[in-house]
Amino acid sequence: MDKSSPRQVEIVKYLKSLRDTICKRFEGMEQSGERFQREDWLYAKGSGGGEMSVLRAKTFEKAAVNWSGISGDQFPMKDGQGAFFASGVSLITHMSNPKAPTVHFNIRYIETEESCWFGGGYDLTPMGFEFEEDTKHFHAVAKATLDCHGAELYPKFSQQAKEYFFIKHYNKERGVGGIFFDHFHSGDFEKDFSMWKSVGDSFLDTILPIYEKRIDLPFSEEDRKLQLARRAHYVEFNLLYDRGTKFGFESGGNPKAILCSMPPLAAW
Amino acid sequence: MDKSSPRQVEIVKYLKSLRDTICKRFEGMEQSGERFQREDWLYAKGSGGGEMSVLRAKTFEKAAVNWSGISGDQFPMKDGQGAFFASGVSLITHMSNPKAPTVHFNIRYIETEESCWFGGGYDLTPMGFEFEEDTKHFHAVAKATLDCHGAELYPKFSQQAKEYFFIKHYNKERGVGGIFFDHFHSGDFEKDFSMWKSVGDSFLDTILPIYEKRIDLPFSEEDRKLQLARRAHYVEFNLLYDRGTKFGFESGGNPKAILCSMPPLAAW
């Protein structure tokens, strides 16, 4: 896989454009006027690399949006082998206001010698303060988005999110769920690609209306403490269980990019 | 292993007494007058449990000293099988002063159906400020302690610490090393037990003189930031690589006890 295929080029183009749109919209919401800082990195164990965009500011205490596109000789996970290409966008927010939940979003496309598939999803994690209407809104956008591509998708993907974003040692879900899918390949590439892009395109609709309602709510020192304790659970999930983090380290990815999902501050 | 053997009773007695001594000496150094808070837990998947002692105060921003003694039907790690007994003391400090390093200490004794062995060690992790004389002192105590039990031990155990306390994704050691051993069984139980106790008994000598010099040094906001960033590396090591954490979760241990080694505050 020395040269990018037209399909890979198209995937990368979509992902970078989505990344740009998201960063712009987040910047529009950031009250300090601060901007995302971009940092590029090269994939040492193969070709390609990534672009890491991080905003550390007033509204977004930390937001990280990573695009990466790498290829190599040896797929580093058990679910594939041989030469591979992988490209995705991965995003996380850690808001200053404890009433504003953390959101995580990822979409990725993977090709190995034998197969190719899509993965991704988004999920919401309140940091001590759960607003039922936010949870409903988040899931409603996900459902409406997926229903256009098949009525079976939302029930399946939201169940998978429940199972995936689960903190085993506390026997509880990480947050209030969302959608998650992996190894998605129906046999019809264009159809799958279209569903996958819809997930990407709907992400901002899941979260921006929630942030508009929450980022200016009053909060106390106690609220902040609870937020920092909840963020600790987030760290535990990411380092102990998350497949993306594992893939990142196993594939020899840039630790700075892998770990930029970590909260700016967490307390145990 | 329904009933504790005399050997197990002796091990547990030593461990609890060591735990008491350490807590007392730490409390003697704590400038706020705060005391360790003790919390007991029961091992849900077998018999026994643990006692978790935590001090959150002024000098010791957080210190955790855990004793545990559990037994069960199925040893949860790959290096043994069948019924097992495991007892140990595990300790970590996170000091308020960034100039005062974090210290980690653990000793454990494990019996399976086929074998029994000792493990343990201590290692030092400066949080942004490394004092060469502290590193020297720490290793000198370790060496003097082990040399009494065999000249081959310190070189071997300190090398093992270098290898074990290694953060793969940064390609660097977690701190400035110390000693580490696992699966230690020479065939002479009394001899091994004696070496192991010497390690336990020498722990306070490794660290108290260092803390006496460092806990009152002046530091800046920048120093504190560096400390919190270094603590993040500590979190990464513990959740991604540490065998003790893994053993804890795999054996269905109490997550609160397993995670009480985590820093009170860490920043990414």
Coordinates of C-alpha atoms in Angstrom, one line a residue:
Chain A
M1 CA 0.0 0.0 0.0
D2 CA 2.7 2.5 -1.0
K3 CA 0.4 4.7 -3.0
S4 CA -2.9 6.0 -1.7
S5 CA -5.9 4.6 -3.6
P6 CA -8.6 7.0 -4.9
R7 CA -10.8 5.6 -2.1
Q8 CA -8.3 6.4 0.5
V9 CA -7.9 9.9 -0.9
E10 CA -11.6 10.4 -0.7
I11 CA -11.8 9.1 2.9
V12 CA -9.0 11.4 4.0
K13 CA -10.5 14.4 2.3
Y14 CA -13.8 13.8 4.0
L15 CA -12.2 13.4 7.4
K16 CA -10.0 16.5 7.2
S17 CA -12.9 18.6 6.0
L18 CA -15.0 17.4 8.9
R19 CA -12.2 18.1 11.3
D20 CA -12.0 21.7 10.0
T21 CA -15.7 22.2 10.3
I22 CA -15.8 20.9 13.9
C23 CA -12.8 23.0 15.0
K24 CA -14.4 26.1 13.4
R25 CA -17.7 25.6 15.2
F26 CA -16.0 24.9 18.6
E27 CA -14.0 28.1 18.1
G28 CA -17.2 29.9 17.5
M29 CA -18.5 28.8 20.9
E30 CA -15.3 29.5 22.8
Q31 CA -15.7 32.6 24.9
S32 CA -12.1 33.5 25.2
G33 CA -11.4 33.9 21.5
E34 CA -8.7 31.3 21.7
R35 CA -8.0 29.1 18.7
F36 CA -7.1 25.5 18.2
Q37 CA -3.4 24.9 18.0
R38 CA -2.3 22.4 15.3
E39 CA 0.6 20.0 15.6
D40 CA 1.6 17.4 13.0
W41 CA 3.3 14.2 13.6
L42 CA 4.8 11.4 11.4
Y43 CA 4.1 7.7 11.9
A44 CA 7.4 6.2 12.8
K45 CA 6.6 2.6 12.0
G46 CA 5.2 3.1 8.6
S47 CA 4.0 6.0 6.4
G48 CA 1.6 8.8 7.0
G49 CA 1.0 10.5 10.3
G50 CA -1.5 12.8 11.9
E51 CA -2.6 16.3 12.8
M52 CA -3.5 17.0 16.3
S53 CA -5.6 20.1 17.1
V54 CA -5.9 21.2 20.7
L55 CA -7.8 24.0 22.2
R56 CA -7.1 24.9 25.8
A57 CA -9.2 27.8 26.8
K58 CA -12.1 29.2 28.9
T59 CA -15.2 27.5 27.7
F60 CA -13.4 24.4 26.4
E61 CA -11.0 23.7 29.2
K62 CA -9.5 21.2 26.7
A63 CA -10.8 20.0 23.4
A64 CA -8.7 17.7 21.2
V65 CA -9.5 16.8 17.6
N66 CA -7.1 14.4 16.0
W67 CA -7.0 13.4 12.4
S68 CA -4.7 10.6 11.5
G69 CA -3.9 8.5 8.4
I70 CA -1.3 5.8 8.6
S71 CA -0.3 2.7 6.8
G72 CA 2.2 0.0 7.5
D73 CA 3.3 -3.6 6.8
Q74 CA 1.8 -5.3 9.8
F75 CA -1.7 -4.5 11.2
P76 CA -1.1 -4.3 15.0
M77 CA -4.5 -5.7 16.2
K78 CA -5.8 -9.2 16.4
D79 CA -8.7 -8.5 14.0
G80 CA -6.6 -8.2 10.9
Q81 CA -3.1 -8.9 9.6
G82 CA -0.6 -7.8 7.0
A83 CA -0.4 -4.5 5.3
F84 CA -3.0 -1.9 6.4
F85 CA -4.3 1.6 6.0
A86 CA -6.2 3.4 8.8
S87 CA -7.5 6.8 8.9
G88 CA -9.9 8.5 11.3
V89 CA -10.9 11.5 13.3
S90 CA -11.1 11.3 17.1
L91 CA -12.4 14.0 19.3
I92 CA -12.9 14.7 22.9
T93 CA -14.0 17.7 25.0
H94 CA -13.4 18.5 28.6
M95 CA -15.5 21.6 29.5
S96 CA -14.7 24.1 32.2
N97 CA -18.3 24.1 33.4
P98 CA -19.1 20.8 35.3
K99 CA -22.7 21.1 34.0
A100 CA -21.5 20.7 30.4
P101 CA -20.8 17.0 29.7
T102 CA -17.8 15.5 28.0
V103 CA -18.4 14.3 24.5
H104 CA -16.3 11.8 22.6
F105 CA -16.6 11.3 18.8
N106 CA -14.6 9.0 16.5
I107 CA -14.9 7.8 13.0
R108 CA -12.3 5.6 11.4
Y109 CA -11.8 3.6 8.2
I110 CA -9.5 0.6 8.1
E111 CA -8.2 -1.5 5.2
T112 CA -6.2 -4.7 5.6
E113 CA -5.1 -7.1 3.0
E114 CA -8.2 -9.2 3.3
S115 CA -10.9 -6.7 4.3
C116 CA -12.0 -3.1 4.9
W117 CA -14.4 -1.7 7.4
F118 CA -15.8 1.3 9.1
G119 CA -16.0 2.1 12.7
G120 CA -17.0 5.0 14.9
G121 CA -19.7 6.6 17.0
Y122 CA -20.2 9.3 19.7
D123 CA -21.1 9.1 23.3
L124 CA -21.9 11.5 26.1
T125 CA -20.5 11.6 29.6
P126 CA -22.0 14.0 32.2
M127 CA -19.4 15.0 34.7
G128 CA -21.6 14.7 37.8
F129 CA -24.6 16.5 36.4
E130 CA -27.0 14.6 34.2
F131 CA -29.8 16.5 32.4
E132 CA -32.4 14.1 31.1
E133 CA -33.3 16.4 28.2
D134 CA -29.6 16.4 27.1
T135 CA -29.4 12.6 27.1
K136 CA -32.7 12.5 25.1
H137 CA -31.5 15.1 22.6
F138 CA -28.2 13.3 22.1
H139 CA -29.9 9.9 21.4
A140 CA -32.6 11.5 19.3
V141 CA -30.1 13.0 16.9
A142 CA -28.3 9.6 16.7
K143 CA -31.5 7.7 16.1
A144 CA -32.7 10.1 13.4
T145 CA -29.4 10.0 11.7
L146 CA -29.1 6.2 11.6
D147 CA -32.8 5.6 10.8
C148 CA -32.2 7.0 7.3
H149 CA -29.8 4.2 6.7
G150 CA -31.7 1.3 8.2
A151 CA -34.1 0.9 11.2
E152 CA -31.9 -1.8 12.7
L153 CA -28.8 0.5 13.1
Y154 CA -29.7 2.7 16.1
P155 CA -30.9 -0.2 18.3
K156 CA -27.8 -2.1 17.5
F157 CA -25.3 0.7 17.7
S158 CA -26.7 2.2 20.9
Q159 CA -26.6 -1.3 22.5
Q160 CA -23.0 -1.6 21.4
A161 CA -22.2 1.7 22.9
K162 CA -23.7 0.6 26.2
E163 CA -21.5 -2.5 26.1
Y164 CA -18.3 -0.8 24.9
F165 CA -18.3 2.3 27.1
F166 CA -18.6 0.3 30.2
I167 CA -16.3 0.6 33.2
K168 CA -15.9 -3.0 34.3
H169 CA -14.4 -2.3 37.7
Y170 CA -17.3 -0.1 38.7
N171 CA -19.8 -2.3 36.9
K172 CA -21.4 0.8 35.3
E173 CA -21.5 2.6 32.0
R174 CA -19.0 5.4 31.5
G175 CA -21.7 7.9 30.7
V176 CA -25.2 8.0 29.2
G177 CA -24.3 6.2 26.1
G178 CA -24.6 7.0 22.4
I179 CA -23.7 4.9 19.4
F180 CA -20.7 2.7 18.7
F181 CA -19.9 0.4 15.7
D182 CA -16.8 -1.4 14.5
H183 CA -16.0 -3.8 11.7
F184 CA -18.9 -2.4 9.8
H185 CA -18.9 -3.8 6.2
S186 CA -22.2 -4.8 4.6
G187 CA -20.6 -5.7 1.3
D188 CA -21.8 -2.4 -0.3
F189 CA -19.0 0.1 0.2
E190 CA -20.9 3.1 -1.0
K191 CA -23.8 2.4 1.3
D192 CA -21.6 1.9 4.3
F193 CA -19.5 5.0 3.4
S194 CA -22.7 7.1 3.3
M195 CA -23.9 5.9 6.7
W196 CA -20.5 6.6 8.2
K197 CA -20.4 10.1 6.7
S198 CA -23.9 10.7 8.2
V199 CA -22.6 9.8 11.6
G200 CA -19.8 12.3 11.1
D201 CA -22.0 15.0 9.7
S202 CA -24.5 14.7 12.6
F203 CA -21.9 15.0 15.4
L204 CA -22.2 18.7 15.8
D205 CA -26.0 18.5 16.0
T206 CA -25.7 16.1 18.9
I207 CA -23.6 18.4 21.1
L208 CA -23.8 22.1 20.2
P209 CA -27.4 22.6 21.5
I210 CA -26.4 20.9 24.7
Y211 CA -23.4 23.2 25.2
E212 CA -25.4 26.3 24.4
K213 CA -27.6 25.4 27.4
R214 CA -24.9 24.4 29.8
I215 CA -21.7 26.4 29.4
D216 CA -23.0 29.4 31.3
L217 CA -24.7 27.7 34.2
P218 CA -23.5 28.7 37.6
F219 CA -21.5 26.1 39.6
S220 CA -19.7 25.7 42.9
E221 CA -16.4 24.5 44.1
E222 CA -18.1 21.3 45.1
D223 CA -19.4 20.9 41.6
R224 CA -15.9 21.3 40.3
K225 CA -14.6 18.6 42.7
L226 CA -17.3 16.2 41.5
Q227 CA -16.3 17.0 37.9
L228 CA -12.6 16.2 38.6
A229 CA -13.5 12.9 40.2
R230 CA -15.7 11.9 37.3
R231 CA -12.9 12.8 34.9
A232 CA -10.7 10.3 36.8
H233 CA -13.2 7.6 35.8
Y234 CA -12.7 8.7 32.2
V235 CA -9.0 8.4 32.5
E236 CA -9.4 4.9 33.9
F237 CA -11.6 3.8 31.1
N238 CA -9.3 5.2 28.4
L239 CA -6.2 3.6 29.8
L240 CA -7.6 0.4 31.0
Y241 CA -10.2 -0.5 28.4
D242 CA -10.3 1.7 25.3
R243 CA -9.5 -0.1 22.1
G244 CA -8.5 3.1 20.3
T245 CA -5.8 3.9 23.0
K246 CA -4.6 0.3 22.7
F247 CA -4.5 0.4 18.9
G248 CA -2.6 3.7 19.2
F249 CA 0.1 2.3 21.5
E250 CA 0.3 -1.1 19.8
S251 CA 0.8 0.5 16.4
G252 CA 3.6 2.7 17.8
G253 CA 1.5 5.8 17.4
N254 CA 2.5 9.2 18.8
P255 CA 1.8 9.1 22.5
K256 CA 1.1 12.8 22.6
A257 CA -1.7 12.3 20.1
I258 CA -3.0 9.2 21.7
L259 CA -3.1 10.8 25.2
C260 CA -4.5 14.2 24.1
S261 CA -7.9 12.8 25.0
M262 CA -6.9 13.0 28.6
P263 CA -8.6 15.6 30.8
P264 CA -6.7 18.7 31.6
L265 CA -7.1 18.0 35.3
A266 CA -8.4 15.0 37.2
A267 CA -8.6 14.1 40.8
W268 CA -8.5 10.8 42.7
Chain B
M1 CA -6.9 -23.3 51.5
D2 CA -9.8 -22.7 53.9
K3 CA -7.7 -22.3 57.0
S4 CA -4.7 -20.1 57.2
S5 CA -1.4 -22.1 57.6
P6 CA 1.0 -21.0 60.4
R7 CA 3.2 -19.6 57.7
Q8 CA 0.4 -17.5 56.3
V9 CA -0.4 -16.2 59.8
E10 CA 3.2 -15.2 60.3
I11 CA 3.4 -13.4 56.9
V12 CA 0.2 -11.5 57.7
K13 CA 1.4 -10.6 61.1
Y14 CA 4.6 -9.2 59.7
L15 CA 2.9 -7.2 57.0
K16 CA 0.3 -5.6 59.3
S17 CA 3.0 -4.7 61.8
L18 CA 5.1 -3.1 59.1
R19 CA 2.0 -1.2 57.8
D20 CA 1.4 0.1 61.3
T21 CA 5.0 1.3 61.7
I22 CA 5.0 3.1 58.4
C23 CA 1.7 4.8 59.0
K24 CA 3.0 6.0 62.4
R25 CA 6.2 7.4 61.0
F26 CA 4.4 9.2 58.1
E27 CA 2.0 10.7 60.6
G28 CA 5.0 11.9 62.6
M29 CA 6.2 13.8 59.6
E30 CA 2.8 15.2 58.6
Q31 CA 2.7 18.9 59.5
S32 CA -1.1 19.2 59.7
G33 CA -1.6 16.7 62.5
E34 CA -4.0 14.7 60.3
R35 CA -4.1 11.0 60.7
F36 CA -4.5 8.0 58.3
Q37 CA -8.1 7.0 57.7
R38 CA -8.6 3.2 57.6
E39 CA -11.2 1.5 55.5
D40 CA -11.7 -2.3 55.4
W41 CA -13.0 -4.3 52.4
L42 CA -13.9 -7.9 51.9
Y43 CA -12.7 -10.0 48.9
A44 CA -15.9 -10.8 47.0
K45 CA -14.5 -13.6 44.9
G46 CA -13.0 -15.6 47.7
S47 CA -12.1 -15.1 51.3
G48 CA -10.1 -12.5 53.1
G49 CA -9.9 -8.8 52.1
G50 CA -7.9 -5.8 52.9
E51 CA -7.3 -2.7 54.9
M52 CA -6.8 0.5 53.1
S53 CA -5.1 3.4 55.0
V54 CA -5.2 6.8 53.4
L55 CA -3.8 10.1 54.5
R56 CA -4.9 13.3 52.7
A57 CA -3.2 16.2 54.3
K58 CA -0.7 19.1 54.1
T59 CA 2.7 17.4 53.8
F60 CA 1.4 14.2 52.3
E61 CA -1.1 15.5 49.7
K62 CA -2.0 11.8 49.6
A63 CA -0.4 8.7 51.0
A64 CA -2.0 5.3 50.7
V65 CA -0.9 2.2 52.5
N66 CA -2.8 -1.0 51.7
W67 CA -2.6 -4.3 53.4
S68 CA -4.4 -7.2 51.7
G69 CA -4.7 -10.9 52.3
I70 CA -6.9 -12.9 50.0
S71 CA -7.4 -16.5 49.0
G72 CA -9.5 -18.1 46.3
D73 CA -10.1 -21.1 44.1
Q74 CA -8.5 -19.8 40.9
F75 CA -5.3 -17.8 40.7
P76 CA -6.1 -14.9 38.3
M77 CA -2.7 -14.5 36.6
K78 CA -0.9 -16.5 34.0
D79 CA 2.0 -17.4 36.3
G80 CA 0.0 -19.8 38.5
Q81 CA -3.2 -21.7 38.7
G82 CA -5.7 -23.3 41.1
A83 CA -6.2 -22.3 44.7
F84 CA -4.1 -19.4 45.9
F85 CA -3.3 -17.2 48.9
A86 CA -1.8 -13.7 48.4
S87 CA -0.9 -11.1 51.0
G88 CA 1.0 -7.9 50.7
V89 CA 1.5 -4.3 51.6
S90 CA 1.4 -1.7 48.9
L91 CA 2.2 1.9 49.4
I92 CA 2.4 5.1 47.5
T93 CA 3.0 8.8 48.4
H94 CA 2.0 11.9 46.5
M95 CA 3.6 14.8 48.2
S96 CA 2.4 18.4 48.2
N97 CA 5.8 19.8 47.6
P98 CA 7.0 19.1 44.0
K99 CA 10.6 18.8 45.2
A100 CA 9.6 15.8 47.3
P101 CA 9.5 12.7 45.1
T102 CA 6.8 10.1 45.0
V103 CA 7.8 6.8 46.5
H104 CA 6.3 3.4 45.8
F105 CA 6.8 0.3 48.0
N106 CA 5.3 -3.1 47.8
I107 CA 6.0 -6.5 49.3
R108 CA 3.8 -9.5 48.6
Y109 CA 3.8 -13.2 49.3
I110 CA 1.9 -15.6 47.0
E111 CA 1.1 -19.3 47.4
T112 CA -0.5 -21.4 44.6
E113 CA -1.1 -25.1 44.6
E114 CA 2.3 -25.8 43.0
S115 CA 4.5 -23.1 44.3
C116 CA 5.1 -20.1 46.6
W117 CA 7.1 -17.0 46.1
F118 CA 8.0 -13.5 47.3
G119 CA 7.9 -10.3 45.4
G120 CA 8.3 -6.6 46.1
G121 CA 10.6 -3.7 46.0
Y122 CA 10.6 0.1 46.2
D123 CA 11.3 2.8 43.6
L124 CA 11.6 6.6 43.6
T125 CA 9.9 9.0 41.1
P126 CA 10.9 12.7 41.2
M127 CA 8.0 14.9 40.1
G128 CA 10.1 17.2 37.9
F129 CA 12.9 17.8 40.4
E130 CA 15.7 15.2 40.6
F131 CA 18.2 15.6 43.3
E132 CA 21.2 13.4 42.6
E133 CA 22.0 13.0 46.3
D134 CA 18.5 11.6 46.9
T135 CA 18.8 9.1 44.1
K136 CA 22.2 8.0 45.5
H137 CA 20.8 7.7 49.1
F138 CA 17.8 5.7 47.9
H139 CA 19.9 3.2 46.0
A140 CA 22.6 3.0 48.7
V141 CA 20.0 1.9 51.3
A142 CA 18.7 -0.7 48.9
K143 CA 22.1 -2.0 48.1
A144 CA 23.3 -2.1 51.8
T145 CA 20.0 -4.0 52.6
L146 CA 20.3 -6.6 49.9
D147 CA 24.1 -7.1 50.1
C148 CA 23.6 -8.8 53.5
H149 CA 21.6 -11.4 51.7
G150 CA 23.8 -12.0 48.7
A151 CA 26.0 -9.7 46.6
E152 CA 24.1 -10.7 43.4
L153 CA 20.8 -9.4 44.6
Y154 CA 21.1 -5.6 44.3
P155 CA 22.5 -5.7 40.8
K156 CA 19.8 -8.0 39.7
F157 CA 16.9 -6.3 41.5
S158 CA 17.9 -2.8 40.5
Q159 CA 18.2 -4.0 36.9
Q160 CA 14.7 -5.5 37.2
A161 CA 13.3 -2.2 38.5
K162 CA 14.8 -0.4 35.5
E163 CA 13.0 -2.8 33.2
Y164 CA 9.7 -3.0 35.1
F165 CA 9.2 0.7 35.9
F166 CA 9.5 1.6 32.3
I167 CA 7.0 3.7 30.4
K168 CA 7.1 2.1 27.0
H169 CA 5.3 4.8 25.1
Y170 CA 7.8 7.4 26.3
N171 CA 10.7 5.0 26.0
K172 CA 11.9 6.1 29.5
E173 CA 12.1 4.9 33.0
R174 CA 9.2 6.0 35.3
G175 CA 11.6 7.6 37.8
V176 CA 15.1 7.0 39.1
G177 CA 14.7 3.3 39.8
G178 CA 15.1 1.3 42.9
I179 CA 14.7 -2.5 43.3
F180 CA 12.1 -4.9 42.1
F181 CA 11.7 -8.7 42.3
D182 CA 9.0 -11.2 41.6
H183 CA 8.7 -15.0 41.8
F184 CA 11.5 -15.1 44.2
H185 CA 12.0 -18.6 45.6
S186 CA 15.4 -20.0 46.1
G187 CA 14.1 -23.2 47.7
D188 CA 15.1 -22.0 51.2
F189 CA 11.9 -20.4 52.5
E190 CA 13.4 -19.0 55.7
K191 CA 16.3 -17.4 53.8
D192 CA 13.9 -15.8 51.3
F193 CA 11.5 -14.7 54.0
S194 CA 14.4 -13.0 55.8
M195 CA 15.5 -11.1 52.7
W196 CA 12.0 -10.0 52.0
K197 CA 11.5 -8.8 55.5
S198 CA 14.8 -6.8 55.2
V199 CA 13.4 -5.1 52.2
G200 CA 10.3 -4.2 54.1
D201 CA 12.2 -3.1 57.2
S202 CA 14.5 -0.9 55.1
F203 CA 11.8 1.0 53.3
L204 CA 11.5 3.9 55.8
D205 CA 15.3 4.4 55.7
T206 CA 15.2 4.9 52.0
I207 CA 12.6 7.7 52.1
L208 CA 12.4 9.5 55.4
P209 CA 15.8 11.3 55.1
I210 CA 14.8 12.5 51.6
Y211 CA 11.5 13.9 52.8
E212 CA 13.1 15.6 55.7
K213 CA 15.2 17.6 53.2
R214 CA 12.5 18.3 50.7
I215 CA 9.1 18.9 52.2
D216 CA 9.9 22.5 53.2
L217 CA 11.7 23.7 50.1
P218 CA 10.1 26.7 48.4
F219 CA 8.3 26.1 45.1
S220 CA 6.4 28.1 42.4
E221 CA 3.2 27.7 40.5
E222 CA 5.3 26.5 37.6
D223 CA 6.9 23.8 39.8
R224 CA 3.4 22.7 40.7
K225 CA 2.4 22.4 37.1
L226 CA 5.4 20.3 36.3
Q227 CA 4.6 18.1 39.2
L228 CA 1.0 17.6 38.0
A229 CA 2.2 16.7 34.5
R230 CA 4.7 14.2 35.9
R231 CA 1.9 12.7 38.0
A232 CA 0.0 12.1 34.7
H233 CA 2.9 9.8 33.6
Y234 CA 2.5 8.0 36.8
V235 CA -1.2 7.4 36.1
E236 CA -0.4 6.2 32.6
F237 CA 2.1 3.7 34.0
N238 CA -0.2 2.3 36.6
L239 CA -3.2 1.9 34.4
L240 CA -1.4 0.8 31.2
Y241 CA 1.5 -1.4 32.5
D242 CA 1.4 -2.2 36.2
R243 CA 1.1 -5.8 37.0
G244 CA -0.2 -5.1 40.5
T245 CA -3.1 -3.1 39.1
K246 CA -3.8 -5.8 36.6
F247 CA -3.7 -8.5 39.3
G248 CA -6.1 -6.4 41.3
F249 CA -8.7 -6.0 38.6
E250 CA -8.3 -9.5 37.2
S251 CA -8.8 -11.0 40.7
G252 CA -11.9 -8.9 41.2
G253 CA -10.3 -6.8 43.9
N254 CA -11.8 -3.7 45.4
P255 CA -11.3 -0.9 42.8
K256 CA -11.2 1.7 45.5
A257 CA -8.2 -0.1 47.0
I258 CA -6.5 -0.8 43.7
L259 CA -6.9 2.8 42.6
C260 CA -5.9 4.5 45.8
S261 CA -2.4 4.7 44.4
M262 CA -3.7 7.3 42.0
P263 CA -2.5 10.9 42.5
P264 CA -4.9 13.3 44.2
L265 CA -4.6 15.6 41.2
A266 CA -2.9 15.1 37.8
A267 CA -2.9 17.2 34.7
W268 CA -2.6 16.4 31.0

